[in-house]
């Protein structure tokens, strides 16, 4: 077991930067999720650790060792591919023992380890089947078995659940977490699914356009997104981001103007000096240079509301309801999450929205960096 | 009225089937008739061959003609020579095609595309164009009347490289990378993963090169001389025909004997052949 570290790791493909000076550490025994949209560089990062790509600059360390020039086979990492990458002409048994044969493990030991691993993953009855005779979930478990059978220093998992149906994904997600906890092996887990990231990761590294946006525990990332991208990407639905037209210091705390109303910004300028500075900036700007971020669950419909909006669509999800509204400027959209039992407005109905005090985040409009607000 | 409507599409579908089967049967007749006539004529007595119309069924098969063809035509020796020549060419083409195809499919090297186009371009050069040059080269090497002379010019083929490369390209990149992480180098990956997965294409290539090598006539005629040291069965058949001018049935019996290995091969590899030719058509 070992930590995996990126130091200023950069990788470009044909002039396009896939990974931009990545500084990141997966701690020993940790399950670190790399989360981001397609093309954000998360898979490239994983491939750098595996040795399937070489960084243009910077270093990758496994344990204390810089592995830039170490052959993939000598890095002692195992990878689970999105496509599972099972050898179609080999049985489950041969697939699982494939890495052991190359390492010259003697046949008796090989049999013992294959039996132990396949038994623990519920594959004991399928050892003589070919991959095409297995279901998606079983193939996925074979891929996992092949990874863990050699007891590597780190697991690299590249969207291993994305080919499974929803129910199976839920089950396998729990299986992988349990497995990782049992083995305690450092794991880098790549996904674009923020629910997967939130439920599985000890920590989450959110990436966008090759750059690390934020790395922290799931709850911290959700509660304190470092920028507008993280705020929007994490959460389902993501955080509402509204143009903040002006920021006022008003008793008892600061508040901001958004199209069609106002939102409470939570802290007086004196306790949040960043807000005071932002207020000065926004006053002099010709177009909105700040964004107010509000999670859908921190909004509710009510007569005491401070934002006027018109209902566009009402989505019923069973346990909860999402109400999508437009603000008075006609372009800004806002989603309200409410309980199924609450009164459901109809499409086209005018409503008033209330943002809970202390829940509004403020980001700059240009860089998206966090300015202040909800603490 | 409704029953008429129901019957109409059924009738059309059926008549389409009938037309299709009639056409297929006609096609099969065109292909099989010469083979059938060869077998029938090889079993007829010489006198019956001159009958008009010729008999279509041998009423008293002359199996002795086969023994005559075998012994007088030295077919045993010629078949052995053809087997060696064909075996070497098939093995050579499979080996070189696998290696070249692997390079084109999995390795990155300068001018890869250009070189592949050059490989493909060789398909457009007819064998006859290179006949004189190849003959001179073989003579210069002192390979006239040797198995090297018969086989070496055919050990590599652009077609084989193309066919196997296409099969290798179907292998997902993830498999190569998984094998890399497991410590498998190029040669091991080639032997343990790529070749087993490309078996249908390799089977088809084997059959194609077997057919082409077994049926060669011009090249063995040019590079082999008197004496039956390395002459192949096609040359042997021509010689048999020459010595049995008045016994066409014996020459035809020799032809049937020479075709038997091809039939065995085609029946044995039919599955591979069809799978390879239709590979990728359906998921």
XYZ file of C-alpha atoms in Angstrom:
658
model
C 0.000 0.000 0.000
C 1.188 3.497 -0.760
C 0.136 7.044 -1.403
C -0.106 8.270 -4.985
C 1.117 11.800 -5.621
C 0.980 14.148 -8.606
C 3.488 16.983 -8.562
C 2.864 19.653 -11.154
C 1.945 16.894 -13.602
C 1.165 18.238 -17.062
C 0.105 16.382 -20.185
C -0.853 17.696 -23.603
C -2.166 15.847 -26.658
C -1.553 17.551 -30.005
C -1.346 20.936 -28.345
C -4.472 20.417 -26.222
C -3.780 20.473 -22.510
C -5.348 17.418 -20.928
C -3.756 17.910 -17.528
C -2.510 21.243 -16.270
C 0.038 21.287 -13.438
C -1.879 18.831 -11.299
C -0.885 18.789 -7.635
C -2.778 16.078 -5.821
C -2.214 13.318 -3.312
C -4.206 10.161 -2.710
C -3.283 9.228 0.827
C -2.245 5.751 1.849
C -5.348 3.555 2.053
C -7.655 6.283 0.831
C -10.374 6.053 -1.830
C -9.902 9.288 -3.754
C -12.482 10.022 -6.432
C -11.471 12.076 -9.466
C -14.712 13.752 -10.523
C -15.393 15.881 -13.554
C -17.085 16.081 -16.929
C -15.790 14.363 -20.062
C -12.451 15.758 -21.161
C -11.573 17.212 -17.752
C -8.350 15.182 -17.515
C -9.389 12.673 -14.863
C -8.710 9.603 -16.996
C -5.427 11.105 -18.203
C -4.386 11.469 -14.573
C -5.196 7.815 -13.968
C -3.252 6.746 -17.054
C -0.234 8.694 -15.863
C -0.237 6.653 -12.670
C -0.657 3.422 -14.615
C 2.209 4.349 -16.913
C 0.035 4.191 -20.016
C 0.908 7.859 -20.624
C 3.998 9.828 -19.667
C 3.729 13.344 -18.230
C 5.216 16.127 -20.368
C 6.450 17.726 -17.160
C 6.050 17.185 -13.447
C 6.211 13.971 -11.500
C 4.057 11.063 -10.472
C 4.968 9.245 -7.273
C 3.774 5.913 -5.959
C 4.853 5.596 -2.362
C 8.104 7.498 -2.117
C 9.196 6.552 -5.620
C 9.014 8.815 -8.670
C 7.632 6.495 -11.343
C 7.883 8.675 -14.463
C 10.446 6.315 -15.980
C 9.197 3.088 -14.445
C 7.597 0.546 -16.778
C 3.847 0.006 -16.199
C 4.392 -3.602 -15.149
C 6.898 -2.535 -12.510
C 4.624 0.053 -10.896
C 2.625 -2.568 -9.038
C -0.743 -0.966 -9.714
C -3.864 -2.667 -11.029
C -6.416 -1.005 -13.224
C -10.102 -1.722 -13.711
C -11.203 -0.460 -17.109
C -14.558 0.991 -18.088
C -14.919 -1.796 -20.660
C -13.603 -4.349 -18.091
C -10.926 -5.388 -20.658
C -11.472 -9.095 -20.041
C -9.763 -11.480 -22.439
C -12.736 -12.895 -24.352
C -11.036 -16.157 -25.303
C -10.063 -17.032 -21.729
C -12.245 -18.466 -18.965
C -12.932 -16.528 -15.785
C -10.237 -18.568 -14.031
C -7.642 -17.823 -16.707
C -8.609 -14.155 -16.795
C -8.151 -13.786 -13.058
C -4.845 -15.652 -12.955
C -3.494 -13.854 -16.050
C -1.377 -11.348 -14.062
C -0.102 -14.101 -11.750
C 1.189 -16.259 -14.604
C 3.331 -13.431 -15.889
C 4.778 -12.922 -12.427
C 5.815 -16.556 -12.239
C 3.604 -17.400 -9.259
C 3.671 -21.189 -8.856
C 0.543 -23.095 -9.916
C -0.556 -24.168 -6.430
C -0.333 -20.638 -5.056
C -2.040 -19.338 -8.180
C -4.967 -21.710 -7.699
C -5.250 -20.768 -4.034
C -5.309 -17.032 -4.702
C -7.718 -17.288 -7.610
C -10.072 -19.450 -5.531
C -9.901 -17.052 -2.583
C -10.527 -13.914 -4.618
C -13.254 -15.335 -6.855
C -14.999 -16.854 -3.837
C -14.968 -13.514 -2.025
C -16.565 -11.860 -5.068
C -19.178 -14.572 -5.576
C -17.626 -15.872 -8.783
C -16.838 -19.358 -7.540
C -19.478 -21.010 -9.736
C -18.414 -19.269 -12.930
C -14.717 -20.107 -13.090
C -14.961 -22.104 -16.296
C -17.225 -19.697 -18.142
C -16.076 -17.318 -20.836
C -16.769 -13.580 -20.347
C -19.493 -13.622 -23.027
C -21.427 -16.109 -20.883
C -21.549 -13.666 -17.948
C -23.843 -10.751 -17.156
C -22.500 -7.208 -17.007
C -22.271 -7.294 -13.227
C -20.421 -10.605 -13.229
C -17.941 -9.331 -15.819
C -17.389 -6.306 -13.654
C -16.597 -8.554 -10.700
C -14.167 -10.590 -12.803
C -12.370 -7.362 -13.691
C -12.219 -6.511 -9.975
C -10.977 -10.006 -9.154
C -8.198 -9.693 -11.714
C -7.170 -6.398 -10.140
C -7.117 -7.544 -6.535
C -5.628 -11.003 -7.080
C -2.108 -9.623 -7.267
C -2.447 -7.409 -4.155
C -1.141 -4.252 -5.832
C 0.012 -1.096 -4.086
C -2.848 0.895 -5.631
C -6.072 0.337 -7.561
C -6.926 2.540 -10.500
C -10.583 2.419 -11.481
C -11.747 4.120 -14.656
C -15.523 4.561 -14.514
C -16.011 0.881 -13.698
C -19.764 1.185 -13.115
C -20.755 3.182 -16.149
C -21.802 0.137 -18.197
C -24.113 -1.251 -15.524
C -27.821 -0.603 -15.164
C -29.011 1.619 -12.328
C -29.910 -1.120 -9.834
C -26.716 -3.076 -10.380
C -24.654 0.090 -10.170
C -26.051 0.788 -6.721
C -25.188 -2.723 -5.549
C -21.713 -2.787 -7.100
C -20.964 0.666 -5.718
C -21.522 -0.671 -2.202
C -19.475 -3.799 -3.021
C -16.489 -1.749 -4.173
C -16.607 0.459 -1.086
C -16.762 -2.596 1.179
C -13.929 -4.245 -0.736
C -11.750 -1.153 -0.542
C -12.389 -0.864 3.193
C -11.522 -4.526 3.720
C -8.321 -4.386 1.677
C -7.311 -0.856 2.657
C -5.619 -0.384 -0.691
C -5.111 3.151 -1.976
C -7.651 3.659 -4.747
C -8.007 6.301 -7.433
C -11.527 6.151 -8.751
C -12.510 8.106 -11.846
C -16.140 9.020 -12.494
C -18.281 11.743 -13.995
C -21.181 10.733 -11.771
C -21.300 13.035 -8.771
C -23.613 10.712 -6.825
C -21.024 7.942 -7.182
C -18.324 10.364 -6.074
C -20.275 11.582 -3.053
C -21.213 8.105 -1.868
C -17.887 6.365 -2.436
C -15.035 8.776 -1.917
C -13.181 9.468 1.308
C -12.254 12.613 -0.567
C -13.220 14.002 -3.955
C -10.940 15.833 -6.373
C -13.117 17.872 -8.735
C -11.475 18.587 -12.082
C -12.338 20.742 -15.061
C -10.419 21.415 -18.278
C -7.326 19.656 -17.006
C -7.110 21.609 -13.770
C -7.885 20.614 -10.210
C -10.780 22.732 -8.919
C -11.101 21.484 -5.369
C -10.153 18.508 -3.256
C -11.941 17.792 -0.018
C -14.375 15.454 1.724
C -17.761 14.946 0.012
C -19.752 17.016 2.512
C -17.220 19.846 2.519
C -17.271 20.006 -1.263
C -21.044 20.125 -1.227
C -21.301 22.701 1.517
C -18.366 24.900 0.561
C -17.695 24.686 -3.165
C -14.476 26.477 -4.034
C -15.880 27.984 -7.193
C -18.921 28.244 -9.420
C -17.952 25.154 -11.455
C -17.823 22.904 -8.393
C -21.050 24.442 -7.108
C -22.852 23.661 -10.331
C -21.280 20.233 -10.949
C -21.743 18.738 -7.500
C -25.325 18.221 -6.445
C -28.350 16.928 -8.295
C -29.643 19.295 -9.437
C -26.580 21.527 -9.123
C -26.464 24.854 -7.347
C -28.538 27.690 -8.832
C -26.263 30.523 -9.990
C -27.951 33.887 -10.455
C -26.431 37.190 -11.602
C -25.859 39.328 -8.552
C -26.709 42.838 -9.725
C -25.778 44.706 -6.549
C -24.618 44.025 -3.008
C -25.920 46.117 -0.131
C -24.957 46.452 3.476
C -28.273 46.557 5.196
C -29.501 45.738 8.600
C -29.161 43.239 9.936
C -26.894 41.666 7.263
C -25.803 42.083 3.667
C -28.225 41.333 0.858
C -27.963 41.243 -2.908
C -30.166 42.116 -5.871
C -30.942 39.369 -8.340
C -33.327 39.626 -11.325
C -36.769 39.847 -9.806
C -35.822 40.294 -6.172
C -33.232 40.070 -3.433
C -31.343 37.344 -1.606
C -29.877 37.441 1.911
C -26.090 37.168 1.844
C -25.791 36.050 5.410
C -23.038 38.087 6.996
C -22.553 41.819 7.575
C -19.642 43.305 5.627
C -17.671 43.672 8.795
C -17.576 39.896 9.373
C -17.166 39.052 5.699
C -14.743 41.654 4.300
C -14.628 39.768 0.991
C -18.279 40.672 0.500
C -17.512 44.321 1.165
C -14.779 44.263 -1.461
C -17.089 42.462 -3.875
C -19.767 45.077 -3.260
C -17.318 47.784 -4.258
C -16.405 45.883 -7.416
C -19.952 45.163 -8.460
C -20.920 48.778 -7.954
C -18.402 49.905 -10.550
C -19.010 47.112 -13.060
C -21.080 47.720 -16.177
C -22.408 44.139 -16.263
C -23.026 41.621 -13.455
C -19.625 40.473 -12.236
C -20.845 38.387 -9.311
C -22.992 35.298 -9.029
C -25.239 34.306 -6.154
C -25.312 30.534 -5.587
C -28.253 28.871 -3.860
C -28.804 25.121 -3.500
C -32.293 24.046 -4.661
C -33.096 22.667 -1.194
C -32.362 26.068 0.357
C -35.199 27.659 -1.594
C -38.918 27.367 -0.947
C -42.110 28.793 -2.403
C -43.918 31.188 -0.105
C -45.930 34.375 0.102
C -43.134 35.882 2.174
C -40.716 35.337 -0.747
C -38.275 37.971 -1.956
C -37.811 36.751 -5.543
C -40.571 36.812 -8.169
C -40.501 33.937 -10.670
C -42.671 32.046 -13.135
C -42.971 28.261 -13.039
C -41.731 26.519 -16.197
C -41.809 22.801 -15.381
C -42.652 20.701 -12.345
C -40.700 17.405 -12.136
C -42.115 14.792 -9.778
C -39.478 12.367 -8.483
C -41.594 10.553 -5.913
C -39.944 11.565 -2.648
C -39.388 15.121 -3.814
C -40.433 17.590 -6.483
C -38.251 19.895 -8.569
C -39.833 23.169 -9.641
C -37.996 24.883 -12.503
C -38.722 28.614 -12.727
C -37.584 31.578 -14.785
C -36.762 34.909 -13.160
C -38.062 38.249 -14.373
C -35.136 38.847 -16.736
C -36.506 35.929 -18.785
C -33.137 34.172 -19.089
C -32.110 33.195 -15.552
C -33.404 29.803 -14.450
C -33.756 28.581 -10.901
C -34.670 25.181 -9.478
C -36.480 24.712 -6.200
C -36.429 21.323 -4.498
C -39.413 20.722 -2.269
C -40.935 17.767 -0.512
C -43.552 15.755 -2.324
C -46.200 16.768 0.230
C -45.742 20.503 -0.370
C -48.156 22.418 -2.597
C -47.229 21.958 -6.234
C -47.610 25.004 -8.457
C -48.734 24.635 -12.070
C -46.688 25.526 -15.126
C -46.955 29.224 -15.963
C -47.989 30.171 -12.424
C -46.335 33.204 -10.832
C -44.624 32.343 -7.545
C -42.436 33.976 -4.888
C -39.258 32.295 -3.694
C -37.572 32.453 -0.317
C -33.854 31.749 0.106
C -32.977 30.538 3.606
C -30.699 32.987 5.414
C -27.058 31.923 5.609
C -27.234 29.618 2.601
C -26.326 31.937 -0.266
C -22.820 31.658 -1.768
C -21.134 34.398 -3.770
C -18.766 33.759 -6.689
C -17.080 36.077 -9.133
C -18.697 36.011 -12.537
C -15.456 35.874 -14.490
C -13.242 33.309 -12.777
C -16.033 31.713 -10.779
C -13.894 31.871 -7.636
C -15.656 31.941 -4.317
C -15.975 35.402 -2.772
C -17.940 34.829 0.381
C -21.439 34.284 1.610
C -22.583 31.063 3.212
C -19.997 29.822 5.680
C -61.798 -8.863 -48.692
C -59.801 -8.861 -45.445
C -58.666 -12.449 -46.073
C -57.473 -11.389 -49.540
C -55.459 -8.560 -47.999
C -53.871 -10.982 -45.568
C -52.946 -13.477 -48.277
C -51.439 -10.917 -50.612
C -48.179 -10.073 -48.750
C -47.733 -13.736 -47.863
C -47.989 -14.667 -51.551
C -45.481 -11.967 -52.537
C -43.022 -13.094 -49.881
C -43.340 -16.682 -51.065
C -42.835 -15.860 -54.724
C -39.770 -13.802 -53.797
C -38.419 -16.879 -52.015
C -39.102 -19.054 -55.057
C -37.293 -16.653 -57.412
C -34.357 -16.466 -55.001
C -34.029 -20.241 -54.754
C -34.320 -20.723 -58.526
C -31.499 -18.207 -59.071
C -29.359 -19.817 -56.374
C -29.944 -23.260 -57.862
C -28.960 -22.035 -61.309
C -25.804 -20.476 -59.875
C -24.945 -23.691 -58.040
C -25.462 -25.679 -61.241
C -23.081 -23.404 -63.168
C -20.412 -23.854 -60.470
C -20.920 -27.558 -59.808
C -21.503 -28.835 -63.369
C -17.827 -28.816 -64.443
C -16.814 -30.561 -61.210
C -19.546 -33.149 -61.621
C -18.666 -33.772 -65.275
C -14.980 -34.157 -64.341
C -15.815 -36.788 -61.725
C -18.259 -38.605 -64.057
C -15.867 -38.579 -67.017
C -13.021 -39.840 -64.835
C -15.155 -42.913 -64.092
C -16.313 -43.599 -67.666
C -14.558 -46.014 -70.025
C -12.667 -44.272 -72.869
C -15.221 -45.420 -75.400
C -18.064 -43.708 -73.524
C -16.251 -40.372 -73.567
C -16.816 -40.063 -77.304
C -20.588 -40.655 -77.054
C -22.868 -37.763 -77.927
C -24.575 -36.780 -75.758
C -22.095 -37.985 -73.151
C -23.574 -40.106 -70.328
C -24.296 -38.120 -67.176
C -24.152 -41.130 -64.850
C -21.342 -43.711 -64.901
C -23.193 -47.023 -65.064
C -20.053 -49.122 -64.550
C -17.454 -46.911 -62.781
C -13.854 -47.561 -63.874
C -12.053 -47.169 -60.521
C -8.931 -48.681 -62.067
C -8.259 -45.403 -63.874
C -7.502 -43.807 -60.510
C -4.829 -46.404 -59.775
C -3.402 -45.866 -63.267
C -3.304 -42.110 -62.802
C -1.654 -42.492 -59.382
C 1.084 -44.843 -60.571
C 1.729 -43.598 -64.104
C 1.468 -39.951 -63.199
C 3.738 -40.251 -60.123
C 1.017 -38.362 -58.290
C 2.334 -39.450 -54.897
C 5.574 -37.531 -55.433
C 3.862 -34.518 -56.955
C 1.310 -34.362 -54.143
C 4.115 -34.543 -51.577
C 5.941 -31.696 -53.333
C 2.778 -29.617 -53.498
C 2.137 -30.317 -49.831
C 5.626 -29.098 -48.881
C 5.394 -26.039 -51.130
C 1.900 -25.162 -49.905
C 2.739 -25.822 -46.262
C 5.783 -23.545 -46.372
C 3.916 -20.779 -48.184
C 0.922 -20.929 -45.814
C 3.143 -20.939 -42.720
C 5.276 -18.139 -44.138
C 2.333 -15.967 -45.100
C 0.653 -16.451 -41.736
C 3.847 -15.584 -39.871
C 4.777 -12.508 -41.888
C 1.187 -11.272 -42.039
C 0.750 -11.606 -38.272
C 3.976 -9.756 -37.523
C 3.430 -6.981 -40.070
C -0.232 -6.601 -39.148
C 0.674 -6.303 -35.462
C 3.109 -3.519 -36.254
C 0.546 -1.646 -38.333
C -2.228 -2.167 -35.796
C -0.504 -1.666 -32.447
C 2.843 0.105 -32.871
C 3.493 3.771 -33.492
C 6.381 4.449 -35.866
C 7.261 7.062 -38.497
C 5.693 6.664 -41.960
C 3.330 3.999 -40.666
C 0.468 5.075 -42.922
C 2.694 5.500 -45.959
C 4.191 2.067 -45.495
C 0.783 0.522 -45.119
C -0.350 2.123 -48.372
C 2.789 0.698 -50.027
C 1.805 -2.738 -48.675
C -1.663 -2.339 -50.141
C -0.253 -1.089 -53.434
C 1.483 -4.430 -53.940
C -1.996 -5.942 -54.307
C -2.407 -4.005 -57.534
C 0.684 -5.442 -59.215
C -0.187 -8.616 -61.136
C 2.097 -11.579 -60.557
C 2.920 -11.733 -64.252
C 4.565 -8.290 -64.082
C 7.177 -9.518 -61.634
C 7.579 -12.956 -63.181
C 10.717 -12.205 -65.200
C 12.445 -10.298 -62.406
C 11.626 -12.979 -59.871
C 12.853 -15.708 -62.190
C 16.156 -13.896 -62.679
C 16.512 -13.377 -58.933
C 15.811 -17.034 -58.188
C 18.344 -18.064 -60.838
C 20.954 -15.696 -59.405
C 20.458 -17.249 -55.978
C 20.953 -20.686 -57.512
C 17.475 -21.681 -56.392
C 16.290 -23.052 -59.722
C 14.551 -26.390 -59.185
C 14.513 -26.039 -55.384
C 11.796 -25.624 -52.776
C 13.281 -22.226 -51.875
C 12.706 -21.104 -55.441
C 9.126 -22.369 -55.300
C 8.218 -20.754 -52.025
C 10.330 -17.726 -51.022
C 8.710 -15.219 -53.420
C 5.344 -15.993 -51.820
C 6.225 -15.870 -48.135
C 4.776 -12.389 -47.611
C 1.534 -10.929 -48.882
C -0.076 -7.507 -48.754
C -3.506 -9.096 -48.701
C -2.676 -11.189 -45.636
C -1.260 -8.184 -43.805
C -4.369 -6.190 -44.605
C -6.742 -8.967 -43.535
C -5.003 -9.638 -40.219
C -4.512 -5.938 -39.475
C -8.252 -5.406 -39.803
C -8.812 -8.259 -37.347
C -6.248 -6.831 -34.903
C -7.870 -3.409 -35.104
C -11.049 -4.968 -33.705
C -9.205 -5.800 -30.478
C -10.031 -3.068 -27.950
C -7.125 -0.866 -26.887
C -8.053 -1.590 -23.278
C -7.013 -5.232 -23.733
C -3.547 -4.212 -24.887
C -3.238 -1.816 -21.974
C -4.510 -4.343 -19.438
C -1.913 -6.802 -20.712
C 0.776 -4.113 -20.499
C -0.084 -3.516 -16.848
C 0.028 -7.264 -16.271
C 3.554 -7.278 -17.651
C 2.904 -8.742 -21.072
C 5.274 -7.422 -23.748
C 4.469 -7.235 -27.440
C 5.400 -10.816 -28.294
C 3.479 -12.346 -25.406
C 0.456 -10.180 -26.075
C 0.635 -11.158 -29.731
C 0.808 -14.867 -29.000
C -1.488 -15.046 -25.962
C -4.151 -12.502 -26.877
C -4.019 -11.053 -30.385
C -3.523 -14.283 -32.352
C -6.199 -16.283 -30.473
C -8.665 -13.430 -30.942
C -7.868 -13.135 -34.665
C -8.334 -16.870 -35.271
C -11.221 -16.530 -37.776
C -9.221 -14.108 -39.935
C -6.113 -16.281 -39.669
C -8.137 -19.346 -40.639
C -9.459 -17.522 -43.689
C -6.003 -16.318 -44.647
C -4.690 -19.875 -44.270
C -7.372 -21.198 -46.597
C -6.859 -18.448 -49.168
C -3.110 -18.888 -49.274
C -3.507 -22.689 -49.359
C -5.803 -22.429 -52.395
C -3.518 -19.974 -54.167
C -0.357 -21.990 -53.478
C -1.870 -25.390 -54.284
C -3.268 -24.140 -57.596
C -0.082 -22.376 -58.728
C 0.881 -23.389 -62.253
C 2.935 -20.729 -64.031
C 5.566 -20.154 -61.332
C 6.305 -23.840 -60.626
C 6.475 -24.383 -64.383
C 9.056 -21.614 -64.756
C 11.322 -22.397 -61.804
C 11.317 -26.199 -61.924
C 12.930 -28.315 -64.600
C 13.215 -31.891 -65.746
C 13.000 -34.681 -63.264
C 10.249 -34.703 -60.681
C 12.436 -33.589 -57.787
C 10.350 -30.581 -56.733
C 7.670 -30.337 -59.405
C 4.195 -29.780 -58.021
C 0.958 -31.595 -58.682
C -0.388 -29.043 -61.178
C 2.674 -29.566 -63.390
C 2.315 -33.303 -62.778
C -1.277 -33.197 -64.043
C -0.186 -31.393 -67.207
C 2.473 -34.045 -67.788
C -0.060 -36.800 -67.105
C -2.403 -35.246 -69.644
C 0.454 -35.257 -72.162
C 1.204 -38.919 -71.681
C -2.472 -39.986 -71.631
C -3.755 -38.175 -74.703
C -5.858 -41.134 -75.714
C -6.998 -41.778 -72.127
C -8.623 -38.517 -71.061
C -10.433 -40.361 -68.273
C -7.080 -41.155 -66.594
C -6.011 -37.509 -66.758
C -9.365 -36.534 -65.246
C -8.921 -39.130 -62.495
C -5.566 -37.462 -61.697
C -7.336 -34.082 -61.554
C -9.892 -35.420 -59.094
C -7.100 -36.814 -56.905
C -5.364 -33.409 -56.927
C -8.571 -31.659 -55.856
C -9.241 -33.893 -52.848
C -6.917 -31.985 -50.425
C -8.667 -28.721 -51.348
C -12.098 -30.198 -50.701
C -11.016 -31.547 -47.329
C -9.607 -28.149 -46.419
C -12.655 -26.212 -47.551
C -15.043 -28.483 -45.681
C -12.895 -28.310 -42.533
C -12.423 -24.534 -42.570
C -15.749 -23.483 -44.022
C -16.883 -22.047 -40.699
C -13.737 -19.911 -40.308
C -13.962 -18.749 -43.876
C -17.557 -17.592 -43.679
C -17.090 -16.041 -40.232
C -14.110 -14.068 -41.447
C -15.800 -12.820 -44.590
C -18.914 -11.750 -42.701
C -17.037 -10.615 -39.592
C -18.092 -7.178 -38.363
C -21.254 -7.259 -40.461
C -23.355 -7.876 -37.395
C -22.489 -7.165 -33.820
